[in-house]
mmCIF file of C-alpha atoms in Angstrom:
data_model
loop_
_atom_site.group_PDB
_atom_site.id
_atom_site.type_symbol
_atom_site.label_atom_id
_atom_site.label_comp_id
_atom_site.label_asym_id
_atom_site.label_seq_id
_atom_site.Cartn_x
_atom_site.Cartn_y
_atom_site.Cartn_z
ATOM 1 C CA UNK A 1009 27.512 38.126 -55.508
ATOM 2 C CA UNK A 1010 25.283 36.931 -52.727
ATOM 3 C CA UNK A 1011 24.866 39.221 -49.781
ATOM 4 C CA UNK A 1012 24.634 37.203 -46.583
ATOM 5 C CA UNK A 1013 23.726 40.217 -44.583
ATOM 6 C CA UNK A 1014 25.778 42.220 -42.283
ATOM 7 C CA UNK A 1015 27.439 41.121 -39.085
ATOM 8 C CA UNK A 1016 24.846 43.063 -37.130
ATOM 9 C CA UNK A 1017 22.129 40.556 -38.151
ATOM 10 C CA UNK A 1018 23.908 37.848 -36.069
ATOM 11 C CA UNK A 1019 23.627 40.000 -32.987
ATOM 12 C CA UNK A 1020 19.899 40.367 -33.463
ATOM 13 C CA UNK A 1021 18.171 39.096 -30.230
ATOM 14 C CA UNK A 1022 16.090 36.489 -32.085
ATOM 15 C CA UNK A 1023 19.148 35.083 -33.861
ATOM 16 C CA UNK A 1024 21.087 34.985 -30.590
ATOM 17 C CA UNK A 1025 18.243 33.097 -28.943
ATOM 18 C CA UNK A 1026 18.090 30.540 -31.773
ATOM 19 C CA UNK A 1027 21.849 30.139 -31.713
ATOM 20 C CA UNK A 1028 21.750 29.555 -27.936
ATOM 21 C CA UNK A 1029 19.010 26.912 -28.258
ATOM 22 C CA UNK A 1030 20.957 25.099 -30.984
ATOM 23 C CA UNK A 1031 24.146 25.172 -28.911
ATOM 24 C CA UNK A 1032 22.292 23.819 -25.864
ATOM 25 C CA UNK A 1033 20.678 21.000 -27.871
ATOM 26 C CA UNK A 1034 24.010 20.010 -29.414
ATOM 27 C CA UNK A 1035 25.581 19.993 -25.956
ATOM 28 C CA UNK A 1036 22.819 17.700 -24.599
ATOM 29 C CA UNK A 1037 23.033 15.340 -27.554
ATOM 30 C CA UNK A 1038 26.794 14.894 -27.445
ATOM 31 C CA UNK A 1039 27.472 15.154 -23.720
ATOM 32 C CA UNK A 1040 25.285 12.201 -22.704
ATOM 33 C CA UNK A 1041 22.925 12.105 -19.802
ATOM 34 C CA UNK A 1042 24.172 14.087 -16.844
ATOM 35 C CA UNK A 1043 21.042 13.298 -14.837
ATOM 36 C CA UNK A 1044 21.546 10.790 -12.027
ATOM 37 C CA UNK A 1045 19.979 7.398 -12.611
ATOM 38 C CA UNK A 1046 16.682 7.082 -10.826
ATOM 39 C CA UNK A 1047 16.486 4.329 -8.253
ATOM 40 C CA UNK A 1048 14.511 1.438 -9.608
ATOM 41 C CA UNK A 1049 11.741 0.308 -7.278
ATOM 42 C CA UNK A 1050 12.114 -3.301 -6.152
ATOM 43 C CA UNK A 1051 9.773 -5.802 -7.754
ATOM 44 C CA UNK A 1052 6.805 -6.225 -5.423
ATOM 45 C CA UNK A 1053 4.897 -9.399 -4.702
ATOM 46 C CA UNK A 1054 1.750 -9.563 -6.839
ATOM 47 C CA UNK A 1055 -1.347 -9.743 -4.689
ATOM 48 C CA UNK A 1056 -4.869 -10.409 -5.891
ATOM 49 C CA UNK A 1057 -7.847 -12.002 -4.250
ATOM 50 C CA UNK A 1058 -9.938 -11.900 -1.144
ATOM 51 C CA UNK A 1059 -8.351 -11.692 2.310
ATOM 52 C CA UNK A 1060 -9.266 -11.721 5.947
ATOM 53 C CA UNK A 1061 -8.243 -8.944 8.316
ATOM 54 C CA UNK A 1062 -5.492 -11.206 9.697
ATOM 55 C CA UNK A 1063 -4.082 -11.816 6.213
ATOM 56 C CA UNK A 1064 -4.240 -8.097 5.413
ATOM 57 C CA UNK A 1065 -2.004 -7.276 8.409
ATOM 58 C CA UNK A 1066 1.051 -8.534 6.481
ATOM 59 C CA UNK A 1067 0.697 -5.712 3.931
ATOM 60 C CA UNK A 1068 1.371 -2.725 6.185
ATOM 61 C CA UNK A 1069 4.367 -1.448 4.199
ATOM 62 C CA UNK A 1070 7.040 -2.606 6.619
ATOM 63 C CA UNK A 1071 8.098 -5.469 4.334
ATOM 64 C CA UNK A 1072 9.410 -3.677 1.241
ATOM 65 C CA UNK A 1073 8.918 -6.778 -0.925
ATOM 66 C CA UNK A 1074 5.146 -6.569 -0.408
ATOM 67 C CA UNK A 1075 2.709 -3.931 -1.610
ATOM 68 C CA UNK A 1076 0.939 -1.598 0.817
ATOM 69 C CA UNK A 1077 -2.738 -2.554 1.087
ATOM 70 C CA UNK A 1078 -5.717 -1.292 3.018
ATOM 71 C CA UNK A 1079 -9.375 -2.197 3.119
ATOM 72 C CA UNK A 1080 -12.257 0.233 2.908
ATOM 73 C CA UNK A 1081 -15.956 -0.611 2.905
ATOM 74 C CA UNK A 1082 -15.227 -4.292 2.319
ATOM 75 C CA UNK A 1083 -12.822 -3.773 -0.604
ATOM 76 C CA UNK A 1084 -9.035 -4.071 -0.533
ATOM 77 C CA UNK A 1085 -6.924 -1.521 -2.407
ATOM 78 C CA UNK A 1086 -3.250 -1.476 -3.350
ATOM 79 C CA UNK A 1087 -2.122 1.944 -2.071
ATOM 80 C CA UNK A 1088 1.579 1.401 -2.787
ATOM 81 C CA UNK A 1089 1.703 4.367 -5.167
ATOM 82 C CA UNK A 1090 0.600 6.467 -2.192
ATOM 83 C CA UNK A 1091 3.156 4.945 0.173
ATOM 84 C CA UNK A 1092 4.388 8.397 1.171
ATOM 85 C CA UNK A 1093 0.974 8.703 2.865
ATOM 86 C CA UNK A 1094 0.249 5.093 3.869
ATOM 87 C CA UNK A 1095 3.711 3.577 4.217
ATOM 88 C CA UNK A 1096 6.016 3.712 7.236
ATOM 89 C CA UNK A 1097 6.514 7.302 8.370
ATOM 90 C CA UNK A 1098 3.506 8.582 6.431
ATOM 91 C CA UNK A 1099 0.665 10.489 8.077
ATOM 92 C CA UNK A 1100 -1.781 7.606 7.509
ATOM 93 C CA UNK A 1101 0.593 4.680 8.120
ATOM 94 C CA UNK A 1102 -1.725 3.422 10.872
ATOM 95 C CA UNK A 1103 -4.274 2.516 8.165
ATOM 96 C CA UNK A 1104 -1.928 0.336 6.087
ATOM 97 C CA UNK A 1105 -2.623 -3.376 6.425
ATOM 98 C CA UNK A 1106 -5.954 -2.730 8.152
ATOM 99 C CA UNK A 1107 -9.639 -2.173 7.543
ATOM 100 C CA UNK A 1108 -9.674 1.634 7.423
ATOM 101 C CA UNK A 1109 -13.460 2.016 7.176
ATOM 102 C CA UNK A 1110 -14.028 3.084 10.792
ATOM 103 C CA UNK A 1111 -11.013 5.415 10.901
ATOM 104 C CA UNK A 1112 -11.845 7.158 7.622
ATOM 105 C CA UNK A 1113 -15.540 7.351 8.515
ATOM 106 C CA UNK A 1114 -14.571 9.065 11.768
ATOM 107 C CA UNK A 1115 -11.799 11.070 10.037
ATOM 108 C CA UNK A 1116 -9.398 9.675 12.634
ATOM 109 C CA UNK A 1117 -5.885 8.298 12.770
ATOM 110 C CA UNK A 1118 -6.259 7.248 16.390
ATOM 111 C CA UNK A 1119 -5.060 3.625 16.822
ATOM 112 C CA UNK A 1120 -8.251 2.740 18.751
ATOM 113 C CA UNK A 1121 -10.230 3.401 15.548
ATOM 114 C CA UNK A 1122 -8.168 0.886 13.544
ATOM 115 C CA UNK A 1123 -9.010 -2.744 14.318
ATOM 116 C CA UNK A 1124 -6.941 -5.904 13.844
ATOM 117 C CA UNK A 1125 -10.097 -8.038 13.867
ATOM 118 C CA UNK A 1126 -13.382 -8.066 11.952
ATOM 119 C CA UNK A 1127 -15.070 -4.765 12.776
ATOM 120 C CA UNK A 1128 -18.782 -4.303 13.375
ATOM 121 C CA UNK A 1129 -19.559 -0.822 12.040
ATOM 122 C CA UNK A 1130 -23.128 -0.721 13.368
ATOM 123 C CA UNK A 1131 -22.238 2.025 15.852
ATOM 124 C CA UNK A 1132 -21.232 4.478 13.095
ATOM 125 C CA UNK A 1133 -23.742 7.181 12.200
ATOM 126 C CA UNK A 1134 -25.154 7.466 8.664
ATOM 127 C CA UNK A 1135 -22.963 10.533 8.025
ATOM 128 C CA UNK A 1136 -19.848 8.644 9.192
ATOM 129 C CA UNK A 1137 -20.702 5.747 6.880
ATOM 130 C CA UNK A 1138 -21.278 8.251 4.057
ATOM 131 C CA UNK A 1139 -17.844 9.741 4.756
ATOM 132 C CA UNK A 1140 -16.272 6.280 4.461
ATOM 133 C CA UNK A 1141 -18.110 5.714 1.163
ATOM 134 C CA UNK A 1142 -16.826 9.078 -0.127
ATOM 135 C CA UNK A 1143 -13.301 7.947 0.662
ATOM 136 C CA UNK A 1144 -14.012 4.668 -1.126
ATOM 137 C CA UNK A 1145 -15.068 6.489 -4.291
ATOM 138 C CA UNK A 1146 -11.815 8.421 -4.202
ATOM 139 C CA UNK A 1147 -9.824 5.204 -3.731
ATOM 140 C CA UNK A 1148 -11.572 3.536 -6.676
ATOM 141 C CA UNK A 1149 -10.145 6.190 -8.991
ATOM 142 C CA UNK A 1150 -6.679 6.401 -7.444
ATOM 143 C CA UNK A 1151 -5.764 2.846 -6.484
ATOM 144 C CA UNK A 1152 -5.997 -0.681 -7.861
ATOM 145 C CA UNK A 1153 -8.638 -3.027 -6.474
ATOM 146 C CA UNK A 1154 -7.098 -6.213 -5.039
ATOM 147 C CA UNK A 1155 -10.068 -8.169 -3.693
ATOM 148 C CA UNK A 1156 -12.713 -8.256 -1.012
ATOM 149 C CA UNK A 1157 -12.262 -8.221 2.738
ATOM 150 C CA UNK A 1158 -13.872 -11.423 3.993
ATOM 151 C CA UNK A 1159 -14.752 -12.514 7.493
ATOM 152 C CA UNK A 1160 -12.673 -15.250 9.009
ATOM 153 C CA UNK A 1161 -14.600 -18.483 9.347
ATOM 154 C CA UNK A 1162 -14.351 -20.983 12.182
ATOM 155 C CA UNK A 1163 -12.733 -23.391 9.720
ATOM 156 C CA UNK A 1164 -9.948 -20.882 8.927
ATOM 157 C CA UNK A 1165 -9.345 -20.316 12.645
ATOM 158 C CA UNK A 1166 -9.098 -24.065 13.209
ATOM 159 C CA UNK A 1167 -6.642 -24.433 10.306
ATOM 160 C CA UNK A 1168 -4.450 -21.707 11.776
ATOM 161 C CA UNK A 1169 -4.423 -23.448 15.149
ATOM 162 C CA UNK A 1170 -3.480 -26.751 13.477
ATOM 163 C CA UNK A 1171 -0.646 -25.035 11.568
ATOM 164 C CA UNK A 1172 0.685 -23.604 14.839
ATOM 165 C CA UNK A 1173 0.715 -27.091 16.343
ATOM 166 C CA UNK A 1174 2.497 -28.509 13.271
ATOM 167 C CA UNK A 1175 5.158 -25.793 13.508
ATOM 168 C CA UNK A 1176 5.634 -26.264 17.249
ATOM 169 C CA UNK A 1177 9.137 -26.968 18.485
ATOM 170 C CA UNK A 1178 9.860 -30.260 20.298
ATOM 171 C CA UNK A 1179 9.987 -28.367 23.618
ATOM 172 C CA UNK A 1180 6.541 -26.875 22.978
ATOM 173 C CA UNK A 1181 5.137 -30.288 21.996
ATOM 174 C CA UNK A 1182 6.560 -31.876 25.165
ATOM 175 C CA UNK A 1183 5.064 -29.113 27.323
ATOM 176 C CA UNK A 1184 1.678 -29.581 25.639
ATOM 177 C CA UNK A 1185 1.723 -33.372 26.111
ATOM 178 C CA UNK A 1186 2.789 -33.016 29.761
ATOM 179 C CA UNK A 1187 -0.069 -30.600 30.349
ATOM 180 C CA UNK A 1188 -2.597 -33.059 28.899
ATOM 181 C CA UNK A 1189 -1.167 -35.951 30.980
ATOM 182 C CA UNK A 1190 -1.433 -33.915 34.180
ATOM 183 C CA UNK A 1191 -5.101 -33.214 33.510
ATOM 184 C CA UNK A 1192 -7.328 -35.567 35.571
ATOM 185 C CA UNK A 1193 -9.285 -38.036 33.489
ATOM 186 C CA UNK A 1194 -13.051 -38.105 33.659
ATOM 187 C CA UNK A 1195 -13.080 -41.910 33.399
ATOM 188 C CA UNK A 1196 -13.911 -43.773 36.639
#
């Protein structure tokens, strides 16, 4: 006859622990997932390539179909994974969609330190520029590189003006043509 041990061996703390773990695992396997489904993030527009400051403004996190981008030391980074910091409501939301070099070099979130145009950084001290470069090194490890921040050329500005004219409403076109007709001619 085989002796399976006494009843007291089942009440041994180690055996009770193992029995509890087995019961829990069986419960999880057969009960299905009781965890709520995680919200799936919407598919974001893929962005790669160089941009001007004006083009970068569209990626400030307010349009949820677009990634959150910011530029630093001439490079553009996709900071969407840090949108709790850089997106709407975040402590650094002012930097999203902008060249953040000046602000991060000055360690500032003051709107006057965030420009919507090409920024000349010649007034920053060497230590402020070094601070911006330190931030850039951190960004290179944390965030994906998108492209370079490029200066807007006169040709790009002219194209934008032409596009505005093409998209003008009939009322705007009439007002523009009336204004040019009212202008005195230089011919004599």
